[in-house]
Amino acid sequence: MTTVHTLASGSSGNALILKWENGLILVDAGISCRRIRQDLQALGLALPDLDAICITHTHSDHISGLQTLLKHTNCPVYAAAPAGRDLLRRMVLLEDRLHAAEGTFIIKNCSVTSFSTSHDAPGSLGYRFDTPDGSFGLLTDSGVVTPEARAVLPGVSLAMLEANHDVEAVRSGPYPYFLKERILGPAGHLRNEDTAAFAVTLAEAGAREIVLAHLSRENNTPAMALRAVETALRAAGLSPRLSAAPRDCLSEAHVLGGGALCSELPCFVSGS
């Protein structure tokens, strides 16, 4: 069985765990090493169990815990070459462990395919993970759905897609003009409508579950994001399982090829 848990999802921090029978991958480390350790313990896991860390990009909400994490793990770290150079300038203990996340590579018996996203960070990536149980695709921190994402992600059974903002909420909100332009621009973040359209594409290609991620606290709500995506899916006659990732606590278990598992862990209400 392969499961995905988000540990945090939003501008204050991002990290998720992909676990299957023979492997364990952490994607991003934008929360403290202490929190990552605690969440792994809640799942019956430990930091030395990690087989790899995959980095999407080098903004602080995706790497703030990485330096400390390097002191407590021995696993390789994967990032695009430009992101890797940025990481090497910032961190010690990384040089001998950094690997280029280019094209398709193998971690244990999981095939990992990276693809370019459109974000204002060097070498920004999304990922597709193909395990023996199914496939998982991650697309966050991208102002548009890139051609590379459209080429790589169809066929995944579970998709985690950024639904960062509602356009009108950004335009009428308190942010300064330059920040609004950044968010709404092609190297910013995905709006609900674009996420909804791509969710339809992936559901038509077989995705059974879609998780909305990286929602803005100020410019979106789980209800708004879920409504936009659900409306598009229903109009297309599609009904994959749909939820929003919790902002700052461990999520439910999303199972590749099936629905979510029941769990005793907190914060598992869709859209929390």
PDB file of C-alpha atoms in Angstrom:
ATOM      1  CA  MET A   1       0.000   0.000   0.000  1.00  0.00           C
ATOM      2  CA  THR A   2       1.232   3.489  -0.867  1.00  0.00           C
ATOM      3  CA  THR A   3       0.117   6.514   1.126  1.00  0.00           C
ATOM      4  CA  VAL A   4       0.612  10.276   0.970  1.00  0.00           C
ATOM      5  CA  HIS A   5       0.368  12.527   4.021  1.00  0.00           C
ATOM      6  CA  THR A   6       0.828  16.286   3.978  1.00  0.00           C
ATOM      7  CA  LEU A   7       2.608  17.621   7.061  1.00  0.00           C
ATOM      8  CA  ALA A   8       1.906  21.251   6.154  1.00  0.00           C
ATOM      9  CA  SER A   9       0.546  23.028   3.090  1.00  0.00           C
ATOM     10  CA  GLY A  10       0.546  26.802   2.715  1.00  0.00           C
ATOM     11  CA  SER A  11       2.717  29.896   2.681  1.00  0.00           C
ATOM     12  CA  SER A  12       3.856  29.225   6.260  1.00  0.00           C
ATOM     13  CA  GLY A  13       5.364  25.858   5.368  1.00  0.00           C
ATOM     14  CA  ASN A  14       5.162  22.849   3.063  1.00  0.00           C
ATOM     15  CA  ALA A  15       6.150  19.209   3.449  1.00  0.00           C
ATOM     16  CA  LEU A  16       4.668  15.826   2.588  1.00  0.00           C
ATOM     17  CA  ILE A  17       5.489  12.169   3.033  1.00  0.00           C
ATOM     18  CA  LEU A  18       5.155   9.484   0.360  1.00  0.00           C
ATOM     19  CA  LYS A  19       5.367   5.977   1.846  1.00  0.00           C
ATOM     20  CA  TRP A  20       5.195   2.615   0.155  1.00  0.00           C
ATOM     21  CA  GLU A  21       6.228  -0.898   1.154  1.00  0.00           C
ATOM     22  CA  ASN A  22       9.877  -0.481   0.250  1.00  0.00           C
ATOM     23  CA  GLY A  23      10.456   3.227   0.564  1.00  0.00           C
ATOM     24  CA  LEU A  24       9.862   6.615   2.141  1.00  0.00           C
ATOM     25  CA  ILE A  25      10.274  10.032   0.492  1.00  0.00           C
ATOM     26  CA  LEU A  26       9.940  13.488   2.009  1.00  0.00           C
ATOM     27  CA  VAL A  27       8.947  16.179  -0.480  1.00  0.00           C
ATOM     28  CA  ASP A  28      10.061  19.614   0.748  1.00  0.00           C
ATOM     29  CA  ALA A  29      11.114  20.548   4.269  1.00  0.00           C
ATOM     30  CA  GLY A  30       9.457  23.894   4.838  1.00  0.00           C
ATOM     31  CA  ILE A  31       8.690  23.234   8.507  1.00  0.00           C
ATOM     32  CA  SER A  32      11.020  22.557  11.417  1.00  0.00           C
ATOM     33  CA  CYS A  33      12.953  19.317  11.698  1.00  0.00           C
ATOM     34  CA  ARG A  34      11.263  18.844  15.073  1.00  0.00           C
ATOM     35  CA  ARG A  35       7.804  18.936  13.492  1.00  0.00           C
ATOM     36  CA  ILE A  36       8.855  16.562  10.734  1.00  0.00           C
ATOM     37  CA  ARG A  37      10.220  14.141  13.336  1.00  0.00           C
ATOM     38  CA  GLN A  38       7.041  14.355  15.412  1.00  0.00           C
ATOM     39  CA  ASP A  39       4.779  13.736  12.424  1.00  0.00           C
ATOM     40  CA  LEU A  40       6.872  10.785  11.315  1.00  0.00           C
ATOM     41  CA  GLN A  41       6.632   9.352  14.825  1.00  0.00           C
ATOM     42  CA  ALA A  42       2.845   9.722  14.688  1.00  0.00           C
ATOM     43  CA  LEU A  43       2.971   7.503  11.590  1.00  0.00           C
ATOM     44  CA  GLY A  44       5.265   4.964  13.224  1.00  0.00           C
ATOM     45  CA  LEU A  45       8.295   6.213  11.291  1.00  0.00           C
ATOM     46  CA  ALA A  46      11.611   7.937  12.045  1.00  0.00           C
ATOM     47  CA  LEU A  47      13.994  10.313  10.291  1.00  0.00           C
ATOM     48  CA  PRO A  48      16.561   7.548   9.530  1.00  0.00           C
ATOM     49  CA  ASP A  49      13.823   5.752   7.572  1.00  0.00           C
ATOM     50  CA  LEU A  50      13.891   8.418   4.848  1.00  0.00           C
ATOM     51  CA  ASP A  51      15.213   7.153   1.532  1.00  0.00           C
ATOM     52  CA  ALA A  52      15.273  10.567  -0.169  1.00  0.00           C
ATOM     53  CA  ILE A  53      14.256  14.205   0.110  1.00  0.00           C
ATOM     54  CA  CYS A  54      12.877  15.823  -3.053  1.00  0.00           C
ATOM     55  CA  ILE A  55      12.858  19.624  -3.192  1.00  0.00           C
ATOM     56  CA  THR A  56      10.432  21.513  -5.439  1.00  0.00           C
ATOM     57  CA  HIS A  57      12.182  24.904  -5.095  1.00  0.00           C
ATOM     58  CA  THR A  58      14.169  27.024  -2.678  1.00  0.00           C
ATOM     59  CA  HIS A  59      11.670  29.472  -1.202  1.00  0.00           C
ATOM     60  CA  SER A  60      11.836  29.352   2.581  1.00  0.00           C
ATOM     61  CA  ASP A  61       8.387  27.819   3.018  1.00  0.00           C
ATOM     62  CA  HIS A  62       9.768  24.729   1.268  1.00  0.00           C
ATOM     63  CA  ILE A  63      13.297  24.424   2.720  1.00  0.00           C
ATOM     64  CA  SER A  64      13.362  26.156   6.133  1.00  0.00           C
ATOM     65  CA  GLY A  65      13.868  22.873   7.986  1.00  0.00           C
ATOM     66  CA  LEU A  66      16.308  21.296   5.537  1.00  0.00           C
ATOM     67  CA  GLN A  67      19.609  22.414   7.100  1.00  0.00           C
ATOM     68  CA  THR A  68      18.761  20.865  10.463  1.00  0.00           C
ATOM     69  CA  LEU A  69      17.253  17.822   8.790  1.00  0.00           C
ATOM     70  CA  LEU A  70      20.564  17.145   7.062  1.00  0.00           C
ATOM     71  CA  LYS A  71      22.177  16.650  10.468  1.00  0.00           C
ATOM     72  CA  HIS A  72      19.749  13.872  11.367  1.00  0.00           C
ATOM     73  CA  THR A  73      19.500  11.949   8.092  1.00  0.00           C
ATOM     74  CA  ASN A  74      21.880  10.385   5.599  1.00  0.00           C
ATOM     75  CA  CYS A  75      19.588  10.191   2.594  1.00  0.00           C
ATOM     76  CA  PRO A  76      20.190  11.916  -0.764  1.00  0.00           C
ATOM     77  CA  VAL A  77      18.548  15.226  -1.619  1.00  0.00           C
ATOM     78  CA  TYR A  78      17.119  15.771  -5.112  1.00  0.00           C
ATOM     79  CA  ALA A  79      16.608  19.170  -6.736  1.00  0.00           C
ATOM     80  CA  ALA A  80      16.892  20.780 -10.169  1.00  0.00           C
ATOM     81  CA  ALA A  81      20.410  21.960 -10.984  1.00  0.00           C
ATOM     82  CA  PRO A  82      19.654  25.706 -10.521  1.00  0.00           C
ATOM     83  CA  ALA A  83      17.888  24.997  -7.228  1.00  0.00           C
ATOM     84  CA  GLY A  84      20.794  22.799  -6.167  1.00  0.00           C
ATOM     85  CA  ARG A  85      23.284  25.597  -6.737  1.00  0.00           C
ATOM     86  CA  ASP A  86      21.112  27.889  -4.650  1.00  0.00           C
ATOM     87  CA  LEU A  87      20.949  25.311  -1.864  1.00  0.00           C
ATOM     88  CA  LEU A  88      24.721  24.796  -1.886  1.00  0.00           C
ATOM     89  CA  ARG A  89      25.267  28.518  -1.372  1.00  0.00           C
ATOM     90  CA  ARG A  90      23.019  28.432   1.687  1.00  0.00           C
ATOM     91  CA  MET A  91      23.762  25.119   3.382  1.00  0.00           C
ATOM     92  CA  VAL A  92      26.568  22.953   4.629  1.00  0.00           C
ATOM     93  CA  LEU A  93      26.440  19.145   4.758  1.00  0.00           C
ATOM     94  CA  LEU A  94      24.740  19.033   1.370  1.00  0.00           C
ATOM     95  CA  GLU A  95      27.473  18.857  -1.256  1.00  0.00           C
ATOM     96  CA  ASP A  96      28.046  15.088  -1.195  1.00  0.00           C
ATOM     97  CA  ARG A  97      24.334  14.318  -0.944  1.00  0.00           C
ATOM     98  CA  LEU A  98      22.858  16.517  -3.657  1.00  0.00           C
ATOM     99  CA  HIS A  99      21.539  14.814  -6.790  1.00  0.00           C
ATOM    100  CA  ALA A 100      20.073  16.366  -9.916  1.00  0.00           C
ATOM    101  CA  ALA A 101      16.338  15.782 -10.229  1.00  0.00           C
ATOM    102  CA  GLU A 102      16.416  15.700 -14.007  1.00  0.00           C
ATOM    103  CA  GLY A 103      13.913  13.762 -16.118  1.00  0.00           C
ATOM    104  CA  THR A 104      13.089  10.357 -14.644  1.00  0.00           C
ATOM    105  CA  PHE A 105      15.130   8.715 -11.894  1.00  0.00           C
ATOM    106  CA  ILE A 106      14.619   5.821  -9.477  1.00  0.00           C
ATOM    107  CA  ILE A 107      14.357   5.891  -5.681  1.00  0.00           C
ATOM    108  CA  LYS A 108      14.144   2.314  -4.435  1.00  0.00           C
ATOM    109  CA  ASN A 109      11.449   0.842  -6.723  1.00  0.00           C
ATOM    110  CA  CYS A 110       9.663   4.158  -7.243  1.00  0.00           C
ATOM    111  CA  SER A 111      10.044   5.919 -10.583  1.00  0.00           C
ATOM    112  CA  VAL A 112      10.219   9.698 -10.100  1.00  0.00           C
ATOM    113  CA  THR A 113       9.669  12.127 -12.977  1.00  0.00           C
ATOM    114  CA  SER A 114      10.300  15.821 -12.486  1.00  0.00           C
ATOM    115  CA  PHE A 115       8.832  18.588 -14.618  1.00  0.00           C
ATOM    116  CA  SER A 116       9.228  22.344 -14.809  1.00  0.00           C
ATOM    117  CA  THR A 117       6.807  24.682 -13.085  1.00  0.00           C
ATOM    118  CA  SER A 118       6.434  28.431 -13.609  1.00  0.00           C
ATOM    119  CA  HIS A 119       7.515  30.141 -10.402  1.00  0.00           C
ATOM    120  CA  ASP A 120       9.904  32.903  -9.364  1.00  0.00           C
ATOM    121  CA  ALA A 121      12.502  30.531  -7.926  1.00  0.00           C
ATOM    122  CA  PRO A 122      15.465  28.908  -9.693  1.00  0.00           C
ATOM    123  CA  GLY A 123      14.754  25.446 -11.074  1.00  0.00           C
ATOM    124  CA  SER A 124      11.213  25.166  -9.740  1.00  0.00           C
ATOM    125  CA  LEU A 125       9.824  21.636 -10.172  1.00  0.00           C
ATOM    126  CA  GLY A 126       6.784  19.455  -9.751  1.00  0.00           C
ATOM    127  CA  TYR A 127       6.974  15.676  -9.463  1.00  0.00           C
ATOM    128  CA  ARG A 128       5.254  12.471 -10.506  1.00  0.00           C
ATOM    129  CA  PHE A 129       5.903   9.363  -8.401  1.00  0.00           C
ATOM    130  CA  ASP A 130       5.065   5.927  -9.808  1.00  0.00           C
ATOM    131  CA  THR A 131       5.103   3.200  -7.160  1.00  0.00           C
ATOM    132  CA  PRO A 132       4.040  -0.450  -7.486  1.00  0.00           C
ATOM    133  CA  ASP A 133       0.613   0.540  -6.098  1.00  0.00           C
ATOM    134  CA  GLY A 134      -0.149   3.568  -8.245  1.00  0.00           C
ATOM    135  CA  SER A 135       0.949   7.049  -9.197  1.00  0.00           C
ATOM    136  CA  PHE A 136       0.969  10.392  -7.404  1.00  0.00           C
ATOM    137  CA  GLY A 137       1.426  13.820  -8.997  1.00  0.00           C
ATOM    138  CA  LEU A 138       2.345  17.077  -7.259  1.00  0.00           C
ATOM    139  CA  LEU A 139       1.908  20.508  -8.843  1.00  0.00           C
ATOM    140  CA  THR A 140       2.208  23.550  -6.578  1.00  0.00           C
ATOM    141  CA  ASP A 141       3.869  26.975  -6.735  1.00  0.00           C
ATOM    142  CA  SER A 142       3.250  27.643 -10.401  1.00  0.00           C
ATOM    143  CA  GLY A 143       1.584  30.636 -11.982  1.00  0.00           C
ATOM    144  CA  VAL A 144       0.271  28.510 -14.830  1.00  0.00           C
ATOM    145  CA  VAL A 145      -0.161  24.836 -15.591  1.00  0.00           C
ATOM    146  CA  THR A 146       2.979  24.340 -17.651  1.00  0.00           C
ATOM    147  CA  PRO A 147       3.152  22.248 -20.832  1.00  0.00           C
ATOM    148  CA  GLU A 148       5.499  19.926 -18.931  1.00  0.00           C
ATOM    149  CA  ALA A 149       2.878  19.363 -16.228  1.00  0.00           C
ATOM    150  CA  ARG A 150       0.257  18.669 -18.891  1.00  0.00           C
ATOM    151  CA  ALA A 151       2.577  16.115 -20.481  1.00  0.00           C
ATOM    152  CA  VAL A 152       3.637  14.310 -17.291  1.00  0.00           C
ATOM    153  CA  LEU A 153       0.682  14.266 -14.893  1.00  0.00           C
ATOM    154  CA  PRO A 154      -2.238  12.712 -16.839  1.00  0.00           C
ATOM    155  CA  GLY A 155      -2.669   9.120 -15.725  1.00  0.00           C
ATOM    156  CA  VAL A 156      -1.896   9.645 -12.032  1.00  0.00           C
ATOM    157  CA  SER A 157      -4.363   8.095  -9.619  1.00  0.00           C
ATOM    158  CA  LEU A 158      -3.835  10.816  -6.994  1.00  0.00           C
ATOM    159  CA  ALA A 159      -3.126  14.462  -7.833  1.00  0.00           C
ATOM    160  CA  MET A 160      -2.203  17.226  -5.418  1.00  0.00           C
ATOM    161  CA  LEU A 161      -2.767  20.588  -7.084  1.00  0.00           C
ATOM    162  CA  GLU A 162      -2.190  24.113  -5.897  1.00  0.00           C
ATOM    163  CA  ALA A 163      -5.395  26.135  -5.501  1.00  0.00           C
ATOM    164  CA  ASN A 164      -3.750  29.212  -4.099  1.00  0.00           C
ATOM    165  CA  HIS A 165      -6.175  32.061  -4.598  1.00  0.00           C
ATOM    166  CA  ASP A 166      -9.429  33.516  -5.764  1.00  0.00           C
ATOM    167  CA  VAL A 167      -8.637  36.280  -8.252  1.00  0.00           C
ATOM    168  CA  GLU A 168     -11.176  38.771  -6.952  1.00  0.00           C
ATOM    169  CA  ALA A 169     -10.025  38.191  -3.381  1.00  0.00           C
ATOM    170  CA  VAL A 170      -6.489  39.106  -4.427  1.00  0.00           C
ATOM    171  CA  ARG A 171      -7.550  42.172  -6.381  1.00  0.00           C
ATOM    172  CA  SER A 172      -9.767  43.535  -3.599  1.00  0.00           C
ATOM    173  CA  GLY A 173      -7.514  42.477  -0.742  1.00  0.00           C
ATOM    174  CA  PRO A 174      -4.989  44.407   1.362  1.00  0.00           C
ATOM    175  CA  TYR A 175      -1.787  43.278  -0.369  1.00  0.00           C
ATOM    176  CA  PRO A 176       0.396  45.957  -1.996  1.00  0.00           C
ATOM    177  CA  TYR A 177       0.165  46.239  -5.756  1.00  0.00           C
ATOM    178  CA  PHE A 178       3.526  44.585  -6.480  1.00  0.00           C
ATOM    179  CA  LEU A 179       2.596  41.521  -4.425  1.00  0.00           C
ATOM    180  CA  LYS A 180      -0.792  41.218  -6.115  1.00  0.00           C
ATOM    181  CA  GLU A 181       0.963  41.343  -9.486  1.00  0.00           C
ATOM    182  CA  ARG A 182       3.401  38.649  -8.385  1.00  0.00           C
ATOM    183  CA  ILE A 183       0.650  36.310  -7.186  1.00  0.00           C
ATOM    184  CA  LEU A 184      -1.494  36.804 -10.284  1.00  0.00           C
ATOM    185  CA  GLY A 185       1.405  36.688 -12.736  1.00  0.00           C
ATOM    186  CA  PRO A 186       2.612  33.721 -14.805  1.00  0.00           C
ATOM    187  CA  ALA A 187       5.426  33.012 -12.324  1.00  0.00           C
ATOM    188  CA  GLY A 188       3.196  33.295  -9.256  1.00  0.00           C
ATOM    189  CA  HIS A 189       0.550  30.887  -7.982  1.00  0.00           C
ATOM    190  CA  LEU A 190      -2.356  28.946  -9.451  1.00  0.00           C
ATOM    191  CA  ARG A 191      -5.820  30.455  -9.216  1.00  0.00           C
ATOM    192  CA  ASN A 192      -8.849  28.326  -8.387  1.00  0.00           C
ATOM    193  CA  GLU A 193     -10.247  28.420 -11.934  1.00  0.00           C
ATOM    194  CA  ASP A 194      -7.031  27.161 -13.537  1.00  0.00           C
ATOM    195  CA  THR A 195      -6.747  24.429 -10.944  1.00  0.00           C
ATOM    196  CA  ALA A 196     -10.343  23.417 -11.616  1.00  0.00           C
ATOM    197  CA  ALA A 197      -9.747  23.132 -15.351  1.00  0.00           C
ATOM    198  CA  PHE A 198      -6.650  20.986 -14.861  1.00  0.00           C
ATOM    199  CA  ALA A 199      -8.443  18.842 -12.285  1.00  0.00           C
ATOM    200  CA  VAL A 200     -10.990  18.015 -14.990  1.00  0.00           C
ATOM    201  CA  THR A 201      -8.184  17.033 -17.363  1.00  0.00           C
ATOM    202  CA  LEU A 202      -6.613  14.722 -14.787  1.00  0.00           C
ATOM    203  CA  ALA A 203      -9.936  13.195 -13.720  1.00  0.00           C
ATOM    204  CA  GLU A 204     -10.752  12.480 -17.356  1.00  0.00           C
ATOM    205  CA  ALA A 205      -7.390  10.719 -17.572  1.00  0.00           C
ATOM    206  CA  GLY A 206      -8.193   8.510 -14.584  1.00  0.00           C
ATOM    207  CA  ALA A 207      -7.380  10.422 -11.386  1.00  0.00           C
ATOM    208  CA  ARG A 208      -9.535   9.016  -8.586  1.00  0.00           C
ATOM    209  CA  GLU A 209      -8.569  11.569  -5.944  1.00  0.00           C
ATOM    210  CA  ILE A 210      -7.605  15.245  -6.066  1.00  0.00           C
ATOM    211  CA  VAL A 211      -6.215  17.160  -3.098  1.00  0.00           C
ATOM    212  CA  LEU A 212      -6.081  20.955  -3.197  1.00  0.00           C
ATOM    213  CA  ALA A 213      -2.920  22.402  -1.678  1.00  0.00           C
ATOM    214  CA  HIS A 214      -1.071  25.625  -0.829  1.00  0.00           C
ATOM    215  CA  LEU A 215      -4.252  27.655  -0.292  1.00  0.00           C
ATOM    216  CA  SER A 216      -3.672  31.302   0.596  1.00  0.00           C
ATOM    217  CA  ARG A 217      -4.848  32.233   4.077  1.00  0.00           C
ATOM    218  CA  GLU A 218      -5.673  35.775   2.952  1.00  0.00           C
ATOM    219  CA  ASN A 219      -6.901  35.251  -0.622  1.00  0.00           C
ATOM    220  CA  ASN A 220      -8.804  31.981  -0.503  1.00  0.00           C
ATOM    221  CA  THR A 221     -10.744  29.636   1.718  1.00  0.00           C
ATOM    222  CA  PRO A 222     -11.074  25.860   1.518  1.00  0.00           C
ATOM    223  CA  ALA A 223     -14.789  26.313   0.781  1.00  0.00           C
ATOM    224  CA  MET A 224     -14.089  28.661  -2.159  1.00  0.00           C
ATOM    225  CA  ALA A 225     -11.406  26.422  -3.637  1.00  0.00           C
ATOM    226  CA  LEU A 226     -13.430  23.240  -3.222  1.00  0.00           C
ATOM    227  CA  ARG A 227     -16.526  24.876  -4.701  1.00  0.00           C
ATOM    228  CA  ALA A 228     -14.655  26.059  -7.807  1.00  0.00           C
ATOM    229  CA  VAL A 229     -13.096  22.658  -8.485  1.00  0.00           C
ATOM    230  CA  GLU A 230     -16.200  20.646  -7.627  1.00  0.00           C
ATOM    231  CA  THR A 231     -18.328  22.800  -9.932  1.00  0.00           C
ATOM    232  CA  ALA A 232     -15.984  22.161 -12.855  1.00  0.00           C
ATOM    233  CA  LEU A 233     -15.811  18.437 -12.157  1.00  0.00           C
ATOM    234  CA  ARG A 234     -19.585  18.098 -11.901  1.00  0.00           C
ATOM    235  CA  ALA A 235     -20.089  20.023 -15.120  1.00  0.00           C
ATOM    236  CA  ALA A 236     -17.838  17.464 -16.798  1.00  0.00           C
ATOM    237  CA  GLY A 237     -19.719  14.571 -15.210  1.00  0.00           C
ATOM    238  CA  LEU A 238     -16.764  13.583 -13.030  1.00  0.00           C
ATOM    239  CA  SER A 239     -16.651  12.736  -9.327  1.00  0.00           C
ATOM    240  CA  PRO A 240     -13.184  11.946  -7.983  1.00  0.00           C
ATOM    241  CA  ARG A 241     -12.680  12.234  -4.256  1.00  0.00           C
ATOM    242  CA  LEU A 242     -11.913  15.886  -3.495  1.00  0.00           C
ATOM    243  CA  SER A 243     -10.424  17.516  -0.392  1.00  0.00           C
ATOM    244  CA  ALA A 244      -8.212  20.390   0.718  1.00  0.00           C
ATOM    245  CA  ALA A 245      -4.946  19.757   2.557  1.00  0.00           C
ATOM    246  CA  PRO A 246      -4.735  21.093   6.114  1.00  0.00           C
ATOM    247  CA  ARG A 247      -2.544  24.172   6.441  1.00  0.00           C
ATOM    248  CA  ASP A 248      -0.460  23.259   9.480  1.00  0.00           C
ATOM    249  CA  CYS A 249      -1.130  19.757  10.743  1.00  0.00           C
ATOM    250  CA  LEU A 250      -0.694  16.174   9.630  1.00  0.00           C
ATOM    251  CA  SER A 251      -3.286  15.113   7.076  1.00  0.00           C
ATOM    252  CA  GLU A 252      -5.217  11.936   6.595  1.00  0.00           C
ATOM    253  CA  ALA A 253      -3.676   9.105   4.612  1.00  0.00           C
ATOM    254  CA  HIS A 254      -4.367   9.457   0.894  1.00  0.00           C
ATOM    255  CA  VAL A 255      -4.056   6.006  -0.651  1.00  0.00           C
ATOM    256  CA  LEU A 256      -2.850   5.568  -4.198  1.00  0.00           C
ATOM    257  CA  GLY A 257      -5.544   3.910  -6.228  1.00  0.00           C
ATOM    258  CA  GLY A 258      -8.232   4.334  -3.575  1.00  0.00           C
ATOM    259  CA  GLY A 259      -9.936   6.654  -1.106  1.00  0.00           C
ATOM    260  CA  ALA A 260      -8.552   7.990   2.133  1.00  0.00           C
ATOM    261  CA  LEU A 261      -7.981   5.768   5.120  1.00  0.00           C
ATOM    262  CA  CYS A 262      -9.762   6.315   8.401  1.00  0.00           C
ATOM    263  CA  SER A 263      -7.376   7.497  11.097  1.00  0.00           C
ATOM    264  CA  GLU A 264      -7.209   8.540  14.720  1.00  0.00           C
ATOM    265  CA  LEU A 265      -5.007  11.516  13.866  1.00  0.00           C
ATOM    266  CA  PRO A 266      -6.483  15.054  14.151  1.00  0.00           C
ATOM    267  CA  CYS A 267      -7.261  17.696  11.521  1.00  0.00           C
ATOM    268  CA  PHE A 268      -8.702  15.308   8.945  1.00  0.00           C
ATOM    269  CA  VAL A 269     -11.816  17.234   7.960  1.00  0.00           C
ATOM    270  CA  SER A 270     -11.812  18.052   4.257  1.00  0.00           C
ATOM    271  CA  GLY A 271     -10.988  21.705   3.830  1.00  0.00           C
ATOM    272  CA  SER A 272      -9.629  22.187   7.337  1.00  0.00           C
TER     273      SER A 272
END
